[in-house]
Every structure is written in structure tokens, then in C-alpha cells.
Tab-separated table of C-alpha atoms and ligand atoms in Angstrom:
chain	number	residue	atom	x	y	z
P	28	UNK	CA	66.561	171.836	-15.910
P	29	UNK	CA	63.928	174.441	-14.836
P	30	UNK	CA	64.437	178.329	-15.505
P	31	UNK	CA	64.464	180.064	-12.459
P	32	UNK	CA	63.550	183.653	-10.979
P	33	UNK	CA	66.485	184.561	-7.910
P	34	UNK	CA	64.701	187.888	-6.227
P	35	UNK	CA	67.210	188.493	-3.197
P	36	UNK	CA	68.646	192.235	-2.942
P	37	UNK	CA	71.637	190.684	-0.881
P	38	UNK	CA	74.609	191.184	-3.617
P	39	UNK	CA	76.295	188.324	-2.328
P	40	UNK	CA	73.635	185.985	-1.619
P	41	UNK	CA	72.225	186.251	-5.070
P	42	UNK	CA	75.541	185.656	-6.713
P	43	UNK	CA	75.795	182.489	-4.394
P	44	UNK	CA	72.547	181.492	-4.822
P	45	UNK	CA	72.642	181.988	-8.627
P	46	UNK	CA	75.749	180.178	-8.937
P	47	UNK	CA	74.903	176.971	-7.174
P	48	UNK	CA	71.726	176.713	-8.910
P	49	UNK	CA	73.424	177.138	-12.239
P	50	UNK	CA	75.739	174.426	-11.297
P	51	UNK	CA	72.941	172.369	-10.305
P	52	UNK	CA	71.997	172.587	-14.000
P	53	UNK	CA	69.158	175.282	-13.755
P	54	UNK	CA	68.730	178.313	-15.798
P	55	UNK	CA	68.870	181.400	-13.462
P	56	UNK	CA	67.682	185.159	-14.004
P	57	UNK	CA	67.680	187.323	-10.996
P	58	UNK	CA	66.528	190.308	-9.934
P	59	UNK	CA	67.624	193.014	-7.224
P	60	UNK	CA	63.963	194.522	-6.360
P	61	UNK	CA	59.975	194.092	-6.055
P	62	UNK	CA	59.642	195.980	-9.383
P	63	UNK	CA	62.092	194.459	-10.871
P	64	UNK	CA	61.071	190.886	-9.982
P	65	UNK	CA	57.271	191.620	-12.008
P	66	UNK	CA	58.968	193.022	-14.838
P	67	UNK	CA	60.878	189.884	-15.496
P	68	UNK	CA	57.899	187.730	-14.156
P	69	UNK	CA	55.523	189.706	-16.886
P	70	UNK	CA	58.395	189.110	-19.310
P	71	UNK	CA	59.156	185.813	-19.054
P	72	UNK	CA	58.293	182.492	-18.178
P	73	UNK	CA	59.317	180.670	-15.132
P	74	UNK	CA	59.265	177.411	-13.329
P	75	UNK	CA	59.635	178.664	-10.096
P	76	UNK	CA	60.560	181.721	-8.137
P	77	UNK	CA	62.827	181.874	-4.596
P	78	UNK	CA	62.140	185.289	-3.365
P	79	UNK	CA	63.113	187.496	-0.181
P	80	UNK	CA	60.636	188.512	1.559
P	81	UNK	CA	62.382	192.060	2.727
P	82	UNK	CA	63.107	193.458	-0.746
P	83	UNK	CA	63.536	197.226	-1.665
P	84	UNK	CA	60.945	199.469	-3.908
P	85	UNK	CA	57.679	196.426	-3.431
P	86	UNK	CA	58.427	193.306	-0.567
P	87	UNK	CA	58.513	190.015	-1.548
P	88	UNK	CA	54.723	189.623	0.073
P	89	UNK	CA	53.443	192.275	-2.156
P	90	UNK	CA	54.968	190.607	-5.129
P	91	UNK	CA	53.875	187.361	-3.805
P	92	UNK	CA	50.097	188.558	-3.956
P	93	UNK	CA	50.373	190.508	-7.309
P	94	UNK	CA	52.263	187.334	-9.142
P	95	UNK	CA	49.381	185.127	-7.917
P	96	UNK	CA	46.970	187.012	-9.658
P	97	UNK	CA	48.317	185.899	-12.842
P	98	UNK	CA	50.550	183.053	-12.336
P	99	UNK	CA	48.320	181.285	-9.300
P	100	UNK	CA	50.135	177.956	-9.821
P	101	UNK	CA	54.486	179.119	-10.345
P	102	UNK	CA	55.754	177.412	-7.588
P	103	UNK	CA	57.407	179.928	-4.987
P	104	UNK	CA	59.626	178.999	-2.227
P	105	UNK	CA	60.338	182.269	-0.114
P	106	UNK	CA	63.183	183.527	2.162
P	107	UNK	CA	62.449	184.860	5.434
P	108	UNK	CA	64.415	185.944	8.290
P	109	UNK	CA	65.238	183.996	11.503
P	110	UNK	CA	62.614	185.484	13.862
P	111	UNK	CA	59.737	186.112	11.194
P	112	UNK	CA	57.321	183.536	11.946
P	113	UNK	CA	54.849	186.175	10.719
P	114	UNK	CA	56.513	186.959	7.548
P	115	UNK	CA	56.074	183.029	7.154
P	116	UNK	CA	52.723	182.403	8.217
P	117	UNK	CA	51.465	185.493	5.766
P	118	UNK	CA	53.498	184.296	2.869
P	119	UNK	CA	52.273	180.880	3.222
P	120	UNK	CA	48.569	182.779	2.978
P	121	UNK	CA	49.612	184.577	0.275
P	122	UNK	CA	50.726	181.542	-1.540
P	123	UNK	CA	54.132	180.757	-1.035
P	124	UNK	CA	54.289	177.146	-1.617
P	125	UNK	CA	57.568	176.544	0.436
P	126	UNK	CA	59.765	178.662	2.631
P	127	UNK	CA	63.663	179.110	4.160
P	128	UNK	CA	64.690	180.545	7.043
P	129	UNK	CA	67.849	182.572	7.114
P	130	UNK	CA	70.263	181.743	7.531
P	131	UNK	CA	70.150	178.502	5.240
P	132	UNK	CA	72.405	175.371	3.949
P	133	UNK	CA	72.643	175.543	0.016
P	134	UNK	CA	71.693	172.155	-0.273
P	135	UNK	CA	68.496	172.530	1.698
P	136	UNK	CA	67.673	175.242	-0.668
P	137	UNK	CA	68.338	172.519	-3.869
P	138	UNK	CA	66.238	169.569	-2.159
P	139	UNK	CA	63.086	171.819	-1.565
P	140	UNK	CA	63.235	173.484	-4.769
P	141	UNK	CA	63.680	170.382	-6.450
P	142	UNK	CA	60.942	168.831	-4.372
P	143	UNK	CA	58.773	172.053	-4.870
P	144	UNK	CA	59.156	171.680	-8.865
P	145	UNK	CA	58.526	168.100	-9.025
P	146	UNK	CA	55.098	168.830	-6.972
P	147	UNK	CA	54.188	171.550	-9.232
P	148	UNK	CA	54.529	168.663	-12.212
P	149	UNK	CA	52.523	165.771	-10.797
P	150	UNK	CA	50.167	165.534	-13.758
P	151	UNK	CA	47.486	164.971	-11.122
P	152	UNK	CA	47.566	168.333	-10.085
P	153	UNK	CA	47.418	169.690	-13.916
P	154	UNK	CA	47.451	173.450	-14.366
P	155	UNK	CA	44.060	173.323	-13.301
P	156	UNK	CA	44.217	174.531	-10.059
P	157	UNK	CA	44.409	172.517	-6.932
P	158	UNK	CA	41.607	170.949	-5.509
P	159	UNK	CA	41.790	171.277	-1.784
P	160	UNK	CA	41.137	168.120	0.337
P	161	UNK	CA	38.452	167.747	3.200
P	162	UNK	CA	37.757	166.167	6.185
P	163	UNK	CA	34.993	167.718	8.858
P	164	UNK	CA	36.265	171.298	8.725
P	165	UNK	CA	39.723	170.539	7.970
P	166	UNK	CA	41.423	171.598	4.521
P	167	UNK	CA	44.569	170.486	3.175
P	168	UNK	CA	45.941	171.921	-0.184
P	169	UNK	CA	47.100	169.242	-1.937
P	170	UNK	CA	50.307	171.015	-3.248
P	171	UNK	CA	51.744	173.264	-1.087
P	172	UNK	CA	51.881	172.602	2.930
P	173	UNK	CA	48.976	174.869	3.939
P	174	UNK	CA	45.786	173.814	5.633
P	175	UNK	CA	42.797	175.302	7.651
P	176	UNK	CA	40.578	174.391	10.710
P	177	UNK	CA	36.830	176.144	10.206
P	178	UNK	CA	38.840	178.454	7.465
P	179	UNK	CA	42.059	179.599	9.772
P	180	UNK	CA	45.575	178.847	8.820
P	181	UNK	CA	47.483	176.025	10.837
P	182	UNK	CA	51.244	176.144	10.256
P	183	UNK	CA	52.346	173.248	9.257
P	184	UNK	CA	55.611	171.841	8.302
P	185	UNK	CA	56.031	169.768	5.231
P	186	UNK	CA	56.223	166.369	7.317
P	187	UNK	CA	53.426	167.253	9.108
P	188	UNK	CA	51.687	168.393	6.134
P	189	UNK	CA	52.373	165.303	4.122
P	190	UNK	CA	51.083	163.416	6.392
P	191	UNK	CA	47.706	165.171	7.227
P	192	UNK	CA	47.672	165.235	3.393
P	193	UNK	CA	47.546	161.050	3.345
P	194	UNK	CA	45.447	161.089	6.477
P	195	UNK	CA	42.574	163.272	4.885
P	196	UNK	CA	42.705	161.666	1.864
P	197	UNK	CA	42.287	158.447	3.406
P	198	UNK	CA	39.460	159.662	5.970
P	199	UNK	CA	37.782	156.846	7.959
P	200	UNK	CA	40.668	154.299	6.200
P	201	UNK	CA	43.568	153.123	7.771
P	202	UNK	CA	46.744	154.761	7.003
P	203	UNK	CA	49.753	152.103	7.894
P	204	UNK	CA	53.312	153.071	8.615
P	205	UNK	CA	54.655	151.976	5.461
P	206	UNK	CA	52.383	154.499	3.489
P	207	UNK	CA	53.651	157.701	5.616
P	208	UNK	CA	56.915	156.697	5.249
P	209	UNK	CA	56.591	156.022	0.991
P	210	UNK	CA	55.199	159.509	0.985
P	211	UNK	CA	57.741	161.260	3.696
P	212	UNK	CA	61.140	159.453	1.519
P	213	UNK	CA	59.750	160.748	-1.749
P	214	UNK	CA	60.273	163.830	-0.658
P	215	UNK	CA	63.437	165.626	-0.127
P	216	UNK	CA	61.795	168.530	2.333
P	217	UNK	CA	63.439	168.493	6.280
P	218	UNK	CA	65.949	165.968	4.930
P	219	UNK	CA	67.972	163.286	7.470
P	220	UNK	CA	67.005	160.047	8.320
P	221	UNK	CA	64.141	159.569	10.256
P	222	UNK	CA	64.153	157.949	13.608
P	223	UNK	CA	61.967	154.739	14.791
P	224	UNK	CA	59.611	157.409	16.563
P	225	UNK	CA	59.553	160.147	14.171
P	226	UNK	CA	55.750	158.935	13.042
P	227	UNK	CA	54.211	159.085	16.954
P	228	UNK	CA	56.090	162.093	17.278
P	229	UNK	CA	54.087	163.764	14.573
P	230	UNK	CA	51.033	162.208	14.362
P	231	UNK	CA	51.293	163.875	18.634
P	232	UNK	CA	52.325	167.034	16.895
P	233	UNK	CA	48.869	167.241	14.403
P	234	UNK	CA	46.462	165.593	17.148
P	235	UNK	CA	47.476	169.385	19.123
P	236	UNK	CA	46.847	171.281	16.269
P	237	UNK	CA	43.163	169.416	15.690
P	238	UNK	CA	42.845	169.397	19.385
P	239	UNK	CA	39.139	170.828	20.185
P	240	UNK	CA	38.418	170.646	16.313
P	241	UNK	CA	36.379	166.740	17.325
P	242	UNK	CA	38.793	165.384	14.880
P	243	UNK	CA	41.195	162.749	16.093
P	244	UNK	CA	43.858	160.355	14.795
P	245	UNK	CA	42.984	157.271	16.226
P	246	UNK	CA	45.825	154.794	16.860
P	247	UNK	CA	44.991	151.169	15.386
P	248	UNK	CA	46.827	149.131	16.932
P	249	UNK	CA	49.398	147.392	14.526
P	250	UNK	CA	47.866	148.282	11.769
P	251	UNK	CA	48.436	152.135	11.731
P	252	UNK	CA	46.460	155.190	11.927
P	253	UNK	CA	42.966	156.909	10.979
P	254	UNK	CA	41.621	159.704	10.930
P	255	UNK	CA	38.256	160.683	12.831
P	256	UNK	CA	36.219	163.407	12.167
P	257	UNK	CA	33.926	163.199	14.947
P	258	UNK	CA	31.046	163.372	13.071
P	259	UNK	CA	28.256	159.994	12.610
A	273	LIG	CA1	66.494	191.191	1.810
């Protein structure tokens, strides 16, 4: 059971939302507003946070930046709207560790969260901070699916993420199938089965966002994959 923060101004939503995550066995406060959302944040402890990004009185991004001052590791999984791929990109910068789009399917919403607040307790991780990964100018934060190419953002979905994750931790090492898949079926994120092809299909995907970086994921034949940062 984890106590929970629902910040959603939508009457409805946030009674649905607040009622399927008490069934699901969580504890659930809400708020209606910004300013109401860091009251109860300075108030009270939390394990994790789902907030709407268009809120009244203070948006969800400016209580996204003000709650990481003092709470830089609560786990936050954010709720944007259809067509904001910018709300999404800025409130993975501001550090949203996971995010919805709206419309959503409840269950979606469980599996992340639940996958979001198992993350945030990996005992790895600690409370210490996270310790960002590196390869050649690529950085991958180990916890939430963010990463950067000579310091700029590259949206990323969790698959993807996860598995540039592996990849830079295992830099120079081959990375075989069965590892990306352990990693991808541990986690509940973009649930479904995944087809025979899903791997080539996005290891394609992350060798065009590296393209012109000199990195490369070099395919070893029958073995797996590794990555290459170009440099001796
Ligand atoms: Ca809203």
C-alpha cells in the first residue's frame, strides 16, 4: 500500500481516479488545485504523486518544479493532454518520472504507478539521489526514462529507455536478447505481449535518435547487441 497525492481539478476524474486506486489498496488524498497540491505535499508525506498538468491557481509544471526542490526523489507520474507533446517533454525536464496521455485506461494508470513506486524502492537507487549513467555524451537516468545527447533531452519511451538503460550500462559488452527482455517483463510500463521483432524494432528506433551522435548499436550476430561509442 503506498499513500498517494491525486492533483486533477476534473471532479469526475478525481473521484474515479481516487476510487480505483483505493480499491487497488492505496491510500489516496487529493487535491483540486496547484496551491492546494503544496499545501498537502508540505503537510504530508507521500509515495508518489499523479498530477495534471493544466491545473487552476499554479499548473502542474510549476508544482512539478517547486516539489522537486524539496522532495527531488517522490516519484511523479503526470497527466497531459492528447496533443501536448510539449507539456510532456517539459515535465519530463522538470522531473516527472512517468507520464499519461489523456485520455487513459485505468489499468494503465495502476501498472505504471505500480511500476513507478517499485523503481523509486530499488534499494540500489537509495534516497541518495540517482546517479546518471554514461556512455560518450550520452546520459541515461537510471530511474526515470529521461536521457541526453551532449546535454539535450531525447524523448524516450520507457521500452526504449529501458533498454538504452541496459545498453549504457553494459557499454562495449554484449547485451543478449534474453537480458532486454528480463528487464522489459519486469516492468509493467506499455503493457501487451511483445512480438518476435519488437527488440530490432527498437534497438532501429534508438540507433535514429543517436544517429550523428558516433554512437552505434552494433548488431552481433547471434549473440545480441552492443553499444559503440565511437570513440578508441
Ligand atoms: Ca486539468
Amino acid at each position: 500500500m503506498a499513500h498517494l497525492l491525486i492533483v486533477e481539478d476534473d471532479e469526475l476524474l478525481r473521484d474515479g481516479l481516487s476510487a480505483q486506486l483505493s480499491q487497488a489498496g492505496h491510500q489516496i488524498d487529493t487535491a483540486a488545485d496547484g496551491e492546494a497540491a503544496l499545501e498537502s505535499l508540505e503537510h504530508q508525506g507521500f509515495d508518489g504523486v499523479v498530477l495534471d498538468l493544466g491545473l487552476p491557481k499554479l499548473d502542474g509544471l510549476e508544482v512539478l518544479k517547486r516539489l522537486r526542490k524539496t522532495l527531488p526523489a517522490l516519484p511523479v507520474l503526470i497527466l497531459t493532454a492528447r496533443d501536448g507533446v510539449e507539456d510532456r517533454v517539459a515535465g519530463l525536464n522538470a522531473g516527472a518520472d512517468d507520464y499519461l496521455t489523456k485520455p487513459f485506461n485505468g489499468d494503465e494508470l495502476l501498472a505504471r504507478l505500480q511500476a513507478m513506486l517499485r523503481r523509486a524502492s530499488l534499494p540500489a537507487f537509495g534516497t541518495s539521489g540517482p546517479v546518471t549513467h554514461a556512455a560518450g555524451p550520452l546520459r541515461v537516468d537510471p530511474i526515470v526514462p529521461r536521457a541526453w545527447l551532449g546535454g539535450n533531452a531525447i524523448e524516450l519511451t520507457q521500452r526504449e529507455w529501458e533498454l538504452l538503460a541496459l545498453l549504457v550500462r553494459c557499454t562495449g559488452q554484449v547485451v543478449s536478447r534474453e537480458d532486454v527482455l528480463a528487464v522489459w517483463q519486469s516492468d509493467a510500463g506499455e503493457g501487451g505481449a511483445l512480438a518476435s521483432n519488437a527488440l530490432e524494432v527498437y534497438v532501429h528506433r534508438l540507433r535514429r535518435k543517436l544517429a550523428d551522435s558516433g554512437m552505434n548499436i552494433r548488431n552481433i550476430r547471434g549473440l545480441g547487441y552492443m553499444l559503440e561509442t565511437g570513440q578508441p
